[in-house]
CSV table of C-alpha atoms in Angstrom, one decimal:
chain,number,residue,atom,x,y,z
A,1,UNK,CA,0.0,0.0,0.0
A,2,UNK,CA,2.5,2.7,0.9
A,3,UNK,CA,4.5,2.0,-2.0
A,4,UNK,CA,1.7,2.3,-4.0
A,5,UNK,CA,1.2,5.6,-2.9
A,6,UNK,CA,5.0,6.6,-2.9
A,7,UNK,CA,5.4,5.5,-6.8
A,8,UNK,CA,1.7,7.5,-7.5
A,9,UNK,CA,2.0,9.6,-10.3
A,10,UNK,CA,1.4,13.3,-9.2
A,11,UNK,CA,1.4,14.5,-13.1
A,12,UNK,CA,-1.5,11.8,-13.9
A,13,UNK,CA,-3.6,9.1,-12.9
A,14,UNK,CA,-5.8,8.3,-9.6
A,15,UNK,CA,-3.3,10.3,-7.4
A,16,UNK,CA,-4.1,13.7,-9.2
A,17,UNK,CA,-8.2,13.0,-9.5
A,18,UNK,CA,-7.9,12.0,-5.6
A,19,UNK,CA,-6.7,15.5,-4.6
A,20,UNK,CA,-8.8,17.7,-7.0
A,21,UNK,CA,-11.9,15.2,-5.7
A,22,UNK,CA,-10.9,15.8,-2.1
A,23,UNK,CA,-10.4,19.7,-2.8
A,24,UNK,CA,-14.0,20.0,-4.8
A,25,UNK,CA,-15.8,17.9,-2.2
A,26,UNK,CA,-14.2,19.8,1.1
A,27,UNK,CA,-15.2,23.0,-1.0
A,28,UNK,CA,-19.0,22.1,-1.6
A,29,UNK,CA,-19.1,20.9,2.4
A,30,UNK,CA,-17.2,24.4,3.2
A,31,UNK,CA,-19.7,26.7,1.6
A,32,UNK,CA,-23.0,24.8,1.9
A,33,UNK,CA,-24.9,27.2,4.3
A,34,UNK,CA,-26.9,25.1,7.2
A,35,UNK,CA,-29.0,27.7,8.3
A,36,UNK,CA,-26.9,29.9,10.8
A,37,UNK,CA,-28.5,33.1,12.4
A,38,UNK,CA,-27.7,35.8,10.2
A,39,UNK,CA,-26.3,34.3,7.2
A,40,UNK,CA,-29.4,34.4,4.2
A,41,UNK,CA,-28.6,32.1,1.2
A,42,UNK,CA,-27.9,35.5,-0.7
A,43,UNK,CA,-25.8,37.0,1.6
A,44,UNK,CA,-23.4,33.6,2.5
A,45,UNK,CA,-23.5,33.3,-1.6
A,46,UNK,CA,-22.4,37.0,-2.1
A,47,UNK,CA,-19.3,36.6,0.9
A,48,UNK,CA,-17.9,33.4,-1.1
A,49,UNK,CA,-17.9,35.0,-4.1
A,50,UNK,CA,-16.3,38.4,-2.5
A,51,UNK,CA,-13.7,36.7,-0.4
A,52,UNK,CA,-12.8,33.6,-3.4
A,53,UNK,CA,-12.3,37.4,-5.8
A,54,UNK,CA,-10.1,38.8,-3.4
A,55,UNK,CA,-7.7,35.6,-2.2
A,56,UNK,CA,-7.7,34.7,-6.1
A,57,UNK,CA,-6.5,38.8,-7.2
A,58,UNK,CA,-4.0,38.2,-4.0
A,59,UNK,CA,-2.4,35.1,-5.7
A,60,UNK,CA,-2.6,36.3,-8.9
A,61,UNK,CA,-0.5,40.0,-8.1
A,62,UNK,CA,1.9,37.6,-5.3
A,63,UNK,CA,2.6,35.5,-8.6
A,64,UNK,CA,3.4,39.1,-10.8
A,65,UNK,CA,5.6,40.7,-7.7
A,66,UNK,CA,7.3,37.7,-7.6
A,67,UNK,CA,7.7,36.8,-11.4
A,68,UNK,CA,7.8,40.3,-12.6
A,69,UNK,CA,8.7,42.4,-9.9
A,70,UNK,CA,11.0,40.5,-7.9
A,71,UNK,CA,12.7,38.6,-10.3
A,72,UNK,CA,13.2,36.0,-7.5
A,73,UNK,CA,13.7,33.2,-9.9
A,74,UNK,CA,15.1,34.8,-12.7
A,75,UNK,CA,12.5,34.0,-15.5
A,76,UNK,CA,8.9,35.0,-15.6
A,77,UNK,CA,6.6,32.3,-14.5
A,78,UNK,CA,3.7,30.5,-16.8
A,79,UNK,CA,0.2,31.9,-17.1
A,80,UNK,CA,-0.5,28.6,-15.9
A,81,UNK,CA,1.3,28.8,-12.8
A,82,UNK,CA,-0.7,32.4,-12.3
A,83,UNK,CA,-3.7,30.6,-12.5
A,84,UNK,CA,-3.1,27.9,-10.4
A,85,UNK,CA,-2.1,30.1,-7.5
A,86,UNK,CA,-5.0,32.1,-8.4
A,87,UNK,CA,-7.2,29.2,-7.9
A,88,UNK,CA,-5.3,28.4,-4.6
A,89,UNK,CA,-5.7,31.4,-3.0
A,90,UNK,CA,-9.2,32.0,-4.1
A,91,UNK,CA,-10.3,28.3,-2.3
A,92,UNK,CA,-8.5,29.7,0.3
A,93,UNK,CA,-10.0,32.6,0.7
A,94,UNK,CA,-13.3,31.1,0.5
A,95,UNK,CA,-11.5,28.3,3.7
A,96,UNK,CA,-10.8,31.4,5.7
A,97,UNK,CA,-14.3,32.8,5.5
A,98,UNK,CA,-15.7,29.3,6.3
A,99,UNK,CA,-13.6,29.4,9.5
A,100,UNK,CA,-15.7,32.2,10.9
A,101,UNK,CA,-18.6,29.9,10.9
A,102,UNK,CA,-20.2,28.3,14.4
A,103,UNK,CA,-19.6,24.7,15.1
A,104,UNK,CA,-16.0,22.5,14.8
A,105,UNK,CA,-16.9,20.7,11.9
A,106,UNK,CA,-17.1,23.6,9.9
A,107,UNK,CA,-14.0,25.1,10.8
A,108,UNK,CA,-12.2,21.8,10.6
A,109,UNK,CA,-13.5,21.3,6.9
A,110,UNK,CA,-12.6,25.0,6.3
A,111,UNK,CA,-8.9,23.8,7.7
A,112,UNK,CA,-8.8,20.7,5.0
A,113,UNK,CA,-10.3,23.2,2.2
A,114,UNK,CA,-7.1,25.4,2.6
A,115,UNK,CA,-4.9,22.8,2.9
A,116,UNK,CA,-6.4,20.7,-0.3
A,117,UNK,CA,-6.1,24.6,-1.7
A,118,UNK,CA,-2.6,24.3,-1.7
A,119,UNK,CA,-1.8,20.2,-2.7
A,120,UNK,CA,-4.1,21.2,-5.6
A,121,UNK,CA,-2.2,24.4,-6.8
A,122,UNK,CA,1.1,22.9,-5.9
A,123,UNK,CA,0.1,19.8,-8.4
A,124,UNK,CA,-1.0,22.7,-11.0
A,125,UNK,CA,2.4,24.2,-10.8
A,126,UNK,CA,4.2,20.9,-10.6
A,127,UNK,CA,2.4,19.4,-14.0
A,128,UNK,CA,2.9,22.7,-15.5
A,129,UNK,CA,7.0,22.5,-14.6
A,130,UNK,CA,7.6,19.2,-14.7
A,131,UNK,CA,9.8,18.5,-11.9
A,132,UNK,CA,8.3,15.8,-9.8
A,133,UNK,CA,7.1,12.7,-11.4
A,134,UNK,CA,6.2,10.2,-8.2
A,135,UNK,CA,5.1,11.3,-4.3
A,136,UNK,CA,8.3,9.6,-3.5
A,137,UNK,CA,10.2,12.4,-5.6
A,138,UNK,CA,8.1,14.9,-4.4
A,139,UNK,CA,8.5,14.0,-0.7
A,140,UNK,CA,12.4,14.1,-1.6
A,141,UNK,CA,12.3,10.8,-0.7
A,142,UNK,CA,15.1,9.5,-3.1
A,143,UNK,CA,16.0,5.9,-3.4
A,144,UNK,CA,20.2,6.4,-4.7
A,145,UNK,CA,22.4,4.0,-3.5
A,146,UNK,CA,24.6,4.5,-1.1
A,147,UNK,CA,27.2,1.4,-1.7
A,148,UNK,CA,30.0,1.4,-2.9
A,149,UNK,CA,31.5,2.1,-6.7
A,150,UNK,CA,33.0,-0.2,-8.3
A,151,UNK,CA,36.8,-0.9,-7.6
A,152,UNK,CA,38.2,1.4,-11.0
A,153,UNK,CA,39.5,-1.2,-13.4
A,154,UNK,CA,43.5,-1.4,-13.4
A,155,UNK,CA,43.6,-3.2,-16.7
A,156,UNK,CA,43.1,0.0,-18.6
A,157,UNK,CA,46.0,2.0,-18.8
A,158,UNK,CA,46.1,5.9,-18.6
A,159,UNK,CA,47.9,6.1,-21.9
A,160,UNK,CA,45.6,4.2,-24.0
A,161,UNK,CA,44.9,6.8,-26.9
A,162,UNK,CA,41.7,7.9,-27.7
A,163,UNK,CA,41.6,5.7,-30.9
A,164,UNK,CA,41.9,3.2,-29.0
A,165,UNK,CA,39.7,3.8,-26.3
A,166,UNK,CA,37.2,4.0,-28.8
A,167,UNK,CA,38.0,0.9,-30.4
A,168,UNK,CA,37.7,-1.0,-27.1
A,169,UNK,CA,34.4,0.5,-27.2
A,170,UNK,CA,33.7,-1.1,-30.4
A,171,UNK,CA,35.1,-4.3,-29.6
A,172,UNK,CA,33.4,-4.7,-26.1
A,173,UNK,CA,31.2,-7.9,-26.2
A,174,UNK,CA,28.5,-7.8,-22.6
A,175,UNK,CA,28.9,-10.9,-20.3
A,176,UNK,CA,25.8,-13.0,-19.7
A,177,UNK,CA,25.2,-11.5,-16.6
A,178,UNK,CA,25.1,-7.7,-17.9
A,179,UNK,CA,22.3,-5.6,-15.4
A,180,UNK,CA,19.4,-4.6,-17.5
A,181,UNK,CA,19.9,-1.5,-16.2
A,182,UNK,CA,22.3,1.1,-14.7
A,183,UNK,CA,22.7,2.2,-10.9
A,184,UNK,CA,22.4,5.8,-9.6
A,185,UNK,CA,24.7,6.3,-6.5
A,186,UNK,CA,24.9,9.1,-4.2
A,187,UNK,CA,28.5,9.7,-3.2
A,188,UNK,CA,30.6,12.8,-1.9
A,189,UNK,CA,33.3,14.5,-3.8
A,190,UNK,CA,36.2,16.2,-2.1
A,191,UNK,CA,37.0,19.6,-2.8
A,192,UNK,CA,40.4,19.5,-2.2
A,193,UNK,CA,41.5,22.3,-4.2
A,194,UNK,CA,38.8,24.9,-4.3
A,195,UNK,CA,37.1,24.0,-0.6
A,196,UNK,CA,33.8,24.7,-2.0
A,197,UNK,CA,31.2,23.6,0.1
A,198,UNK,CA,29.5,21.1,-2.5
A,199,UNK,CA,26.2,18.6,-1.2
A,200,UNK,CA,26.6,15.2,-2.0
A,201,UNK,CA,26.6,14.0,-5.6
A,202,UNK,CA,24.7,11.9,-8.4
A,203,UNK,CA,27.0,8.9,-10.2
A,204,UNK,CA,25.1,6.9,-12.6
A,205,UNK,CA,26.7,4.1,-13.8
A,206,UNK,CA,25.2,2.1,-16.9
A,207,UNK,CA,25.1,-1.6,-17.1
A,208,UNK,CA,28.5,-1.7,-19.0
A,209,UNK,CA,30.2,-0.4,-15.8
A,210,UNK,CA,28.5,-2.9,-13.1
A,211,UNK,CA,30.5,-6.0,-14.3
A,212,UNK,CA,33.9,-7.2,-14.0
A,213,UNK,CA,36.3,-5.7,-16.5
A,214,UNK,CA,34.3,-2.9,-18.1
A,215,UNK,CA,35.3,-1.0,-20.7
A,216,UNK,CA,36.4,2.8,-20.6
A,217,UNK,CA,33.3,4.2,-20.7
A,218,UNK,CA,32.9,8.5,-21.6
A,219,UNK,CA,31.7,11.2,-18.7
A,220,UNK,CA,29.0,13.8,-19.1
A,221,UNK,CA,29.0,16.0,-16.2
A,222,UNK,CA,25.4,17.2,-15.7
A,223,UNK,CA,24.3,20.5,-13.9
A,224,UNK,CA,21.0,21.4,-12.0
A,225,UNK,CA,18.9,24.9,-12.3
A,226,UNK,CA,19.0,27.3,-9.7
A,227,UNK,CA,17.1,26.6,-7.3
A,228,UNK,CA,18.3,23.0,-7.4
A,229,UNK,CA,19.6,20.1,-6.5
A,230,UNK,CA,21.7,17.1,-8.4
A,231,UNK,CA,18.7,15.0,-8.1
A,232,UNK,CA,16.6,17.5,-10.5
A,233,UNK,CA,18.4,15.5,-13.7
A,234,UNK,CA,17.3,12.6,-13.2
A,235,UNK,CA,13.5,13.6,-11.5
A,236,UNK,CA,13.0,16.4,-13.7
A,237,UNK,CA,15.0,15.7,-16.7
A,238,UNK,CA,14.4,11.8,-16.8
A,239,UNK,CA,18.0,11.4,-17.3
A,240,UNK,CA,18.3,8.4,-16.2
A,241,UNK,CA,15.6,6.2,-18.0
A,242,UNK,CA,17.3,8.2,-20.7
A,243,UNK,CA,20.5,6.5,-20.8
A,244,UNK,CA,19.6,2.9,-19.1
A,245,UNK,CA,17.5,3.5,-22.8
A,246,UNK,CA,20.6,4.3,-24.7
A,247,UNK,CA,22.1,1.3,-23.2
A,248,UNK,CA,19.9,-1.5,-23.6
A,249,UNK,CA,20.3,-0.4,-27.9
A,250,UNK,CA,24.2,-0.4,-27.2
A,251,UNK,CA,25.0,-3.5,-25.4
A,252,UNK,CA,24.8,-1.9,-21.8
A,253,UNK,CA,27.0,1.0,-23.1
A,254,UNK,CA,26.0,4.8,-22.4
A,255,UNK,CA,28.0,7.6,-20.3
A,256,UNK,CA,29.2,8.0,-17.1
A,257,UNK,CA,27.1,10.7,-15.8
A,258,UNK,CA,28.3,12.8,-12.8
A,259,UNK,CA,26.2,15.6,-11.5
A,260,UNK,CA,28.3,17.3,-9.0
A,261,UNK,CA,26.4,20.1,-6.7
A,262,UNK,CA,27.6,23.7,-8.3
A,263,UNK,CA,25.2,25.8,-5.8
A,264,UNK,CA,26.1,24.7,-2.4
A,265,UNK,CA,22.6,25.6,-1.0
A,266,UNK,CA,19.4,25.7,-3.7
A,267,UNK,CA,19.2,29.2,-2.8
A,268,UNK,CA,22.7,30.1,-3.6
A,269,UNK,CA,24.2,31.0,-7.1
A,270,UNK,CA,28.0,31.3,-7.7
A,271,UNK,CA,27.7,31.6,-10.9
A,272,UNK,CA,30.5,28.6,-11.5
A,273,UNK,CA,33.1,31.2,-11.2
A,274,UNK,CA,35.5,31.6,-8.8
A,275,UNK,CA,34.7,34.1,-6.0
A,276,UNK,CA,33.8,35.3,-2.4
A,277,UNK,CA,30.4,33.2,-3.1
A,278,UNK,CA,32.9,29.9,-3.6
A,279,UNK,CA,35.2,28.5,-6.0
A,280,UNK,CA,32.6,27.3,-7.9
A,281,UNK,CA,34.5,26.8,-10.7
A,282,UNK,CA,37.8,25.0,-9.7
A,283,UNK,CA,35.1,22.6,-7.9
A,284,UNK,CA,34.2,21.9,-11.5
A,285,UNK,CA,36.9,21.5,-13.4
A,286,UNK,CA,39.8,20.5,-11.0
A,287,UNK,CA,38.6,18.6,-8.2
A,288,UNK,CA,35.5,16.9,-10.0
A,289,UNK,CA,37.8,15.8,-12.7
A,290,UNK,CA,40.4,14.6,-10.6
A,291,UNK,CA,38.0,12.3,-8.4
A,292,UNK,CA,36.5,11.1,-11.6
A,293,UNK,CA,39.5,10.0,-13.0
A,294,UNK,CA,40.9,8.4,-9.7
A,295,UNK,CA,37.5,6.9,-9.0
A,296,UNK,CA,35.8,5.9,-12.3
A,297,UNK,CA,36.6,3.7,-15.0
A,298,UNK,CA,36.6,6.4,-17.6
A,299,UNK,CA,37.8,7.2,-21.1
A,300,UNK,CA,40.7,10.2,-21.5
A,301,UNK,CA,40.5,12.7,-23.8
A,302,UNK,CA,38.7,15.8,-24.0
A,303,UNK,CA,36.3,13.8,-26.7
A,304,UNK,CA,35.3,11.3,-24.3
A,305,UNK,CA,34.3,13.9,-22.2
A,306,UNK,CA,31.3,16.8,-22.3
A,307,UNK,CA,29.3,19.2,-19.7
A,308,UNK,CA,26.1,19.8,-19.9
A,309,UNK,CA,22.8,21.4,-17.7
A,310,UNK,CA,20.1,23.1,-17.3
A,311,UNK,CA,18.9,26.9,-17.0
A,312,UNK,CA,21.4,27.9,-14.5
A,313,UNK,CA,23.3,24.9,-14.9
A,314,UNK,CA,23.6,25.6,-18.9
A,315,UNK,CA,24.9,29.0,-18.4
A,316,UNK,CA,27.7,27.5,-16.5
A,317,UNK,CA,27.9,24.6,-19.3
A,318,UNK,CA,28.3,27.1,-21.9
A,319,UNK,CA,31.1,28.6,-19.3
A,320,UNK,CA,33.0,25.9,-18.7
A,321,UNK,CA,32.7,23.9,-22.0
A,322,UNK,CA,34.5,26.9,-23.5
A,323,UNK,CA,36.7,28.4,-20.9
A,324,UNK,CA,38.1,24.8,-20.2
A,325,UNK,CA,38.6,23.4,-23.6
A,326,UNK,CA,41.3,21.4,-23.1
A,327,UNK,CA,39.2,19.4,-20.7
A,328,UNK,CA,35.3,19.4,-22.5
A,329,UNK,CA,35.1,18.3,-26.4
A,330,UNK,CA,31.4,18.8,-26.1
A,331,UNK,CA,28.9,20.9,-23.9
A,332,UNK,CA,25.0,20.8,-23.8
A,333,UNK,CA,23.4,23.6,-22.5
A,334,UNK,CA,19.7,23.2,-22.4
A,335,UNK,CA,17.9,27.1,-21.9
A,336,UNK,CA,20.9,29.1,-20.8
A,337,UNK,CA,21.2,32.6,-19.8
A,338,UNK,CA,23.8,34.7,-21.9
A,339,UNK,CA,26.4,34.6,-18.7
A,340,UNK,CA,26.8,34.7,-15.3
A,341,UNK,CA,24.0,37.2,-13.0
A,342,UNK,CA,22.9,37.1,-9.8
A,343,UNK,CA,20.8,40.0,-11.0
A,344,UNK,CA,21.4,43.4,-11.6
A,345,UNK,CA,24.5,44.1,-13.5
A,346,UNK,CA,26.0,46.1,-10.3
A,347,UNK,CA,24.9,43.4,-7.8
A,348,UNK,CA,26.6,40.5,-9.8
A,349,UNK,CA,30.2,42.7,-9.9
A,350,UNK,CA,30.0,43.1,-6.3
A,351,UNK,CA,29.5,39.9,-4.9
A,352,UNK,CA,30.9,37.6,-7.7
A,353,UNK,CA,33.8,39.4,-9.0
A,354,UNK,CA,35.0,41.7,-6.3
A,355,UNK,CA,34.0,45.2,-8.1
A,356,UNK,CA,35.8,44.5,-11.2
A,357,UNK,CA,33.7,44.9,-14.2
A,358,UNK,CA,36.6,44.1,-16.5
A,359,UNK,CA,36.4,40.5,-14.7
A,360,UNK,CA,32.9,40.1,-15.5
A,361,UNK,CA,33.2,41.1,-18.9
A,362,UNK,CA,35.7,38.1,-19.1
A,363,UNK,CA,33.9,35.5,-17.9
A,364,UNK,CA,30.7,36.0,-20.4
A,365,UNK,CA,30.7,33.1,-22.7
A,366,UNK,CA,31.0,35.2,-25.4
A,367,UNK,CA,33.7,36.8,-24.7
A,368,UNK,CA,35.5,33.4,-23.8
A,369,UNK,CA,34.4,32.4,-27.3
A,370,UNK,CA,36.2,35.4,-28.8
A,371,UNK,CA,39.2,35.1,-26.7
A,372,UNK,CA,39.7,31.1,-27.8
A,373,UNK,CA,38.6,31.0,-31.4
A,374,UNK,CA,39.1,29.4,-33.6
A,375,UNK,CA,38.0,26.3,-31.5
A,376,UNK,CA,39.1,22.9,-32.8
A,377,UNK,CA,37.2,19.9,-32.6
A,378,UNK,CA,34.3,21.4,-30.5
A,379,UNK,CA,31.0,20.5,-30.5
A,380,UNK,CA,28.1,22.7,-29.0
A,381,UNK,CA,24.3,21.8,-28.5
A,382,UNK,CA,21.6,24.0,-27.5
A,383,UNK,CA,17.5,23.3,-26.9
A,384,UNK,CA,15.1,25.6,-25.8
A,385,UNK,CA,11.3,25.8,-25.2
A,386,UNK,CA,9.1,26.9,-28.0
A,387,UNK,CA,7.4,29.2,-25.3
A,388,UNK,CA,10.6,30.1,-23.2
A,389,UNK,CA,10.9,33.5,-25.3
A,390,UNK,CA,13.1,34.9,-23.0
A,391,UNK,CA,16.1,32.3,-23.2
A,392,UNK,CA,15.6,32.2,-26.7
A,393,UNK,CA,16.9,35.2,-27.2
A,394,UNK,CA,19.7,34.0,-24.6
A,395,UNK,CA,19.8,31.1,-26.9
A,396,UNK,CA,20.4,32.3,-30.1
A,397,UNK,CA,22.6,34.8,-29.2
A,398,UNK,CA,25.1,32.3,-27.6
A,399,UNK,CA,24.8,29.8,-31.0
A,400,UNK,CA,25.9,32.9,-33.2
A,401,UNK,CA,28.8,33.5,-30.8
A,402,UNK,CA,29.6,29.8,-31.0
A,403,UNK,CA,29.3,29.4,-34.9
A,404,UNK,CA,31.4,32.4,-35.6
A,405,UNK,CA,33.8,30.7,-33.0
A,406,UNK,CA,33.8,27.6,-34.9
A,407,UNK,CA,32.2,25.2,-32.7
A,408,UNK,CA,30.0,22.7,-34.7
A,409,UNK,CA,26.5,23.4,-33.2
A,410,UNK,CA,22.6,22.0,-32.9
A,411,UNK,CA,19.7,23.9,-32.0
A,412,UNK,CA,16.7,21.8,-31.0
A,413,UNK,CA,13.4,23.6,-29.6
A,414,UNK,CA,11.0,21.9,-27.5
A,415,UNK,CA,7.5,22.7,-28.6
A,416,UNK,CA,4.9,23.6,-26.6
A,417,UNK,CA,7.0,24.1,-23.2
A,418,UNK,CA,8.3,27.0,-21.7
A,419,UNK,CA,11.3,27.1,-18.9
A,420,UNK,CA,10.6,24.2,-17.4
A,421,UNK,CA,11.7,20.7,-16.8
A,422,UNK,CA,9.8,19.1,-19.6
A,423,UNK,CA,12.4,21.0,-21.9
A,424,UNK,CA,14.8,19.8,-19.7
A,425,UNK,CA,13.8,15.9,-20.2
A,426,UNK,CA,13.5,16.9,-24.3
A,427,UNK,CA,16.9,18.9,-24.5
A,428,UNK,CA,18.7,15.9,-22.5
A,429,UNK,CA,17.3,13.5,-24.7
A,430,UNK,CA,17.8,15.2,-28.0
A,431,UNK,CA,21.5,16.2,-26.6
A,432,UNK,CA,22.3,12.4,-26.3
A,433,UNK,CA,21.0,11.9,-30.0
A,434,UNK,CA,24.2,14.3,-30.7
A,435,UNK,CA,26.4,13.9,-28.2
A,436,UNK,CA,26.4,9.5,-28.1
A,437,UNK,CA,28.7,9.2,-31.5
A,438,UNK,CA,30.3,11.9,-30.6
A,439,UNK,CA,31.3,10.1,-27.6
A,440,UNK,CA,32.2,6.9,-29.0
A,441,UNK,CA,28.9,5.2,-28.6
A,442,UNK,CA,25.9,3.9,-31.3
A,443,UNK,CA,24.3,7.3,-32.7
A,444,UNK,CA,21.4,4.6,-32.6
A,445,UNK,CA,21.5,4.6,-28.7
A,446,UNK,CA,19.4,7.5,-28.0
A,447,UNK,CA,15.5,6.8,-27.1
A,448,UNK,CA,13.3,10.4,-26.5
């Protein structure tokens, strides 16, 4: 029973009708009027509709100070999200009036109306964002492993080239005992050069690398939005049924994928530079990489290797994927910004580069394009919600600074979705369709 409610879809399905049924039904017991003294029909009908205007106008301008005004989450939210908060605070406005009513039953329903108010507009937004797939996910209540990796092979020397890597790829024949699919594991990753204070991790390993003797297999390294966490790639961006896909058409063989933490906190944004808000950067490219390749059975080679993320997390691919070169062949950045903010112009040279604008100016990816091209070798992939107007623009702008660069870049646009984590599950799975043969795996790998 209780895992039948923990894997309940909250997207779809009986879960979702169960809590708009609850909601509608502690509604119609909220605001049927049982004949208290000096309530008329008219006038208890006339306060419901008054007091659902005014909670539903309340959510509606909370939603337009905090999209529009505030800018708390950098982009502007969905008319849908409006109206689900709308529709929240109206039934709770209409809870809150119920309270004032005589007896403990009413006030008690009144109590479940606002609280069915808010499941029901938090499963709006959720479906509308398409972050949480389960009430297990939801409820953050994740199910990684926390066992150990596998011992790194020591068959596999560091100075295999990267032909030949990519021949042992080719070669590699599964044993009869290959995993149908691949293992997520939580694990910590020392910052020993930057000190950045990084949460825990996200490894996934795919079938190939659960079995004696694997084969050198290629890293992405996946980023989160802000707010986030590492577990948003595979929840919201449904990375992970993504490439156990890609590896049951490739004989167990798909990516490495290591989603470090580049926040710290889900309310904090370094910007993956290195600053008084954290070395954010170092964390990614020097002590990520080394524990990778100390820990993991990987391929070497900047080929065998590519960053990618989402929103926030694609501003810093697009960052990193140029600035460090040498290290990424490949970057995805699905809905990136055009560089690093924490805001205002003013605010972000204060706090992430120490007052210098001439540093900030340095560390836009466009600039870092200009300062490196021509770039050899490269290959860039951007995607985009049809509705996310916004970072389109953002978009765009960044794939003309890469093309003049000479990166070899895709565009793929998501249709129908806006900044949210159903681009994020499209952009992932249209980035593998590039990004698998680039990597030394079967272009045929990659399942939508």
């Amino acid at each position: 029973m209780l895992n039948t409610l923990l894997n309940a879809s909250v997207t779809s399905g009986w879960f979702v009708v169960a809590v708009f049924a609850i909601a509608l039904a502690l509604l119609g017991l909220t605001v049927v009027r049982r004949g208290e003294r000096g309530w008329t029909t008219a006038r208890w009908s006339a306060a419901v509709m008054v007091a659902a205007t005014i909670g539903g106008a309340f959510g509606w301008l909370l939603c337009w100070l905090v999209s529009e005004v505030w800018d708390v989450f950098g982009v502007g939210l969905s008319l849908a999200v409006h109206s689900a908060v709308a529709l929240g605070f109206a039934a709770i406005g209409v809870g809150l009036l119920a309270m004032t009513r005589r007896g403990a039953w009413h006030r008690l329903g009144a109590v479940g109306l606002v609280l069915s108010a808010l499941l029901v507009a938090a499963t709006l937004i959720n479906i509308d964002f398409g972050r949480y797939a389960t009430v297990q996910q939801a409820l953050g209540l994740n199910s990684y492993s926390s066992a150990l990796l596998p011992s790194r092979a020591s068959s596999n020397t560091e100075q295999d080239t990267e032909a030949a890597q990519a021949q042992q790829l080719a070669d590699w024949q599964p044993p009869a005992n290959l995993p149908a699919t691949g293992t997520v594991h939580q694990v910590t990753i020392p910052a020993t050069t930057s000190h950045f204070a990084a949460r825990p991790a996200l490894v996934y390993l795919p079938p190939a690398a659960l079995v004696a003797n694997p084969p050198r297999l290629p890293v992405i390294i996946a980023l989160s939005g802000q707010p986030g966490s590492p577990s948003d790639v595979f929840e919201g961006g449904k990375l992970q049924s993504q490439l156990d896909a890609a590896a049951a058409a490739d004989r167990g063989l798909a990516p490495i994928v290591v989603v470090p933490d580049q926040l710290g906190d889900p309310a904090n944004n370094p910007m993956c530079v290195d600053s008084a808000l954290g070395n954010s950067a170092s964390y990614l490219s020097v002590d990520v990489p080394n524990w990778i390749r100390s820990t993991l059975n990987v391929a070497q080679g900047r080929t065998h290797w590519a960053i990618a993320g989402f929103s926030q997390g694609a501003t810093c691919a697009v960052q990193l994927g140029t600035g460090f070169n040498q290290l990424f062949g490949s970057f995805l950045a699905i809905a990136p910004e055009l560089g690093p903010n924490i805001g205002d112009q003013a605010t972000t040279v204060a706090k992430g580069f120490a007052g210098s604008v001439a540093a900030f100016d340095a560390a836009q990816p466009l600039a870092i394009m200009k300062r490196q091209t021509p770039f050899a070798d490269t290959v860039g992939v951007f995607a985009i919600g049809a509705s996310d107007q916004q970072f389109q623009a953002y978009t765009t702008t960044l794939r003309a600074g890469a093309d003049a660069a000479g990166i070899a870049t895709s565009l793929f646009t998501s249709p129908g979705t806006g900044h949210d984590w159903h681009t994020g599950a499209y952009g992932f799975a249209q980035g593998l369709a590039v990004l698998l043969p680039r990597l030394g795996l079967s272009p045929a790998a990659s399942h939508g």
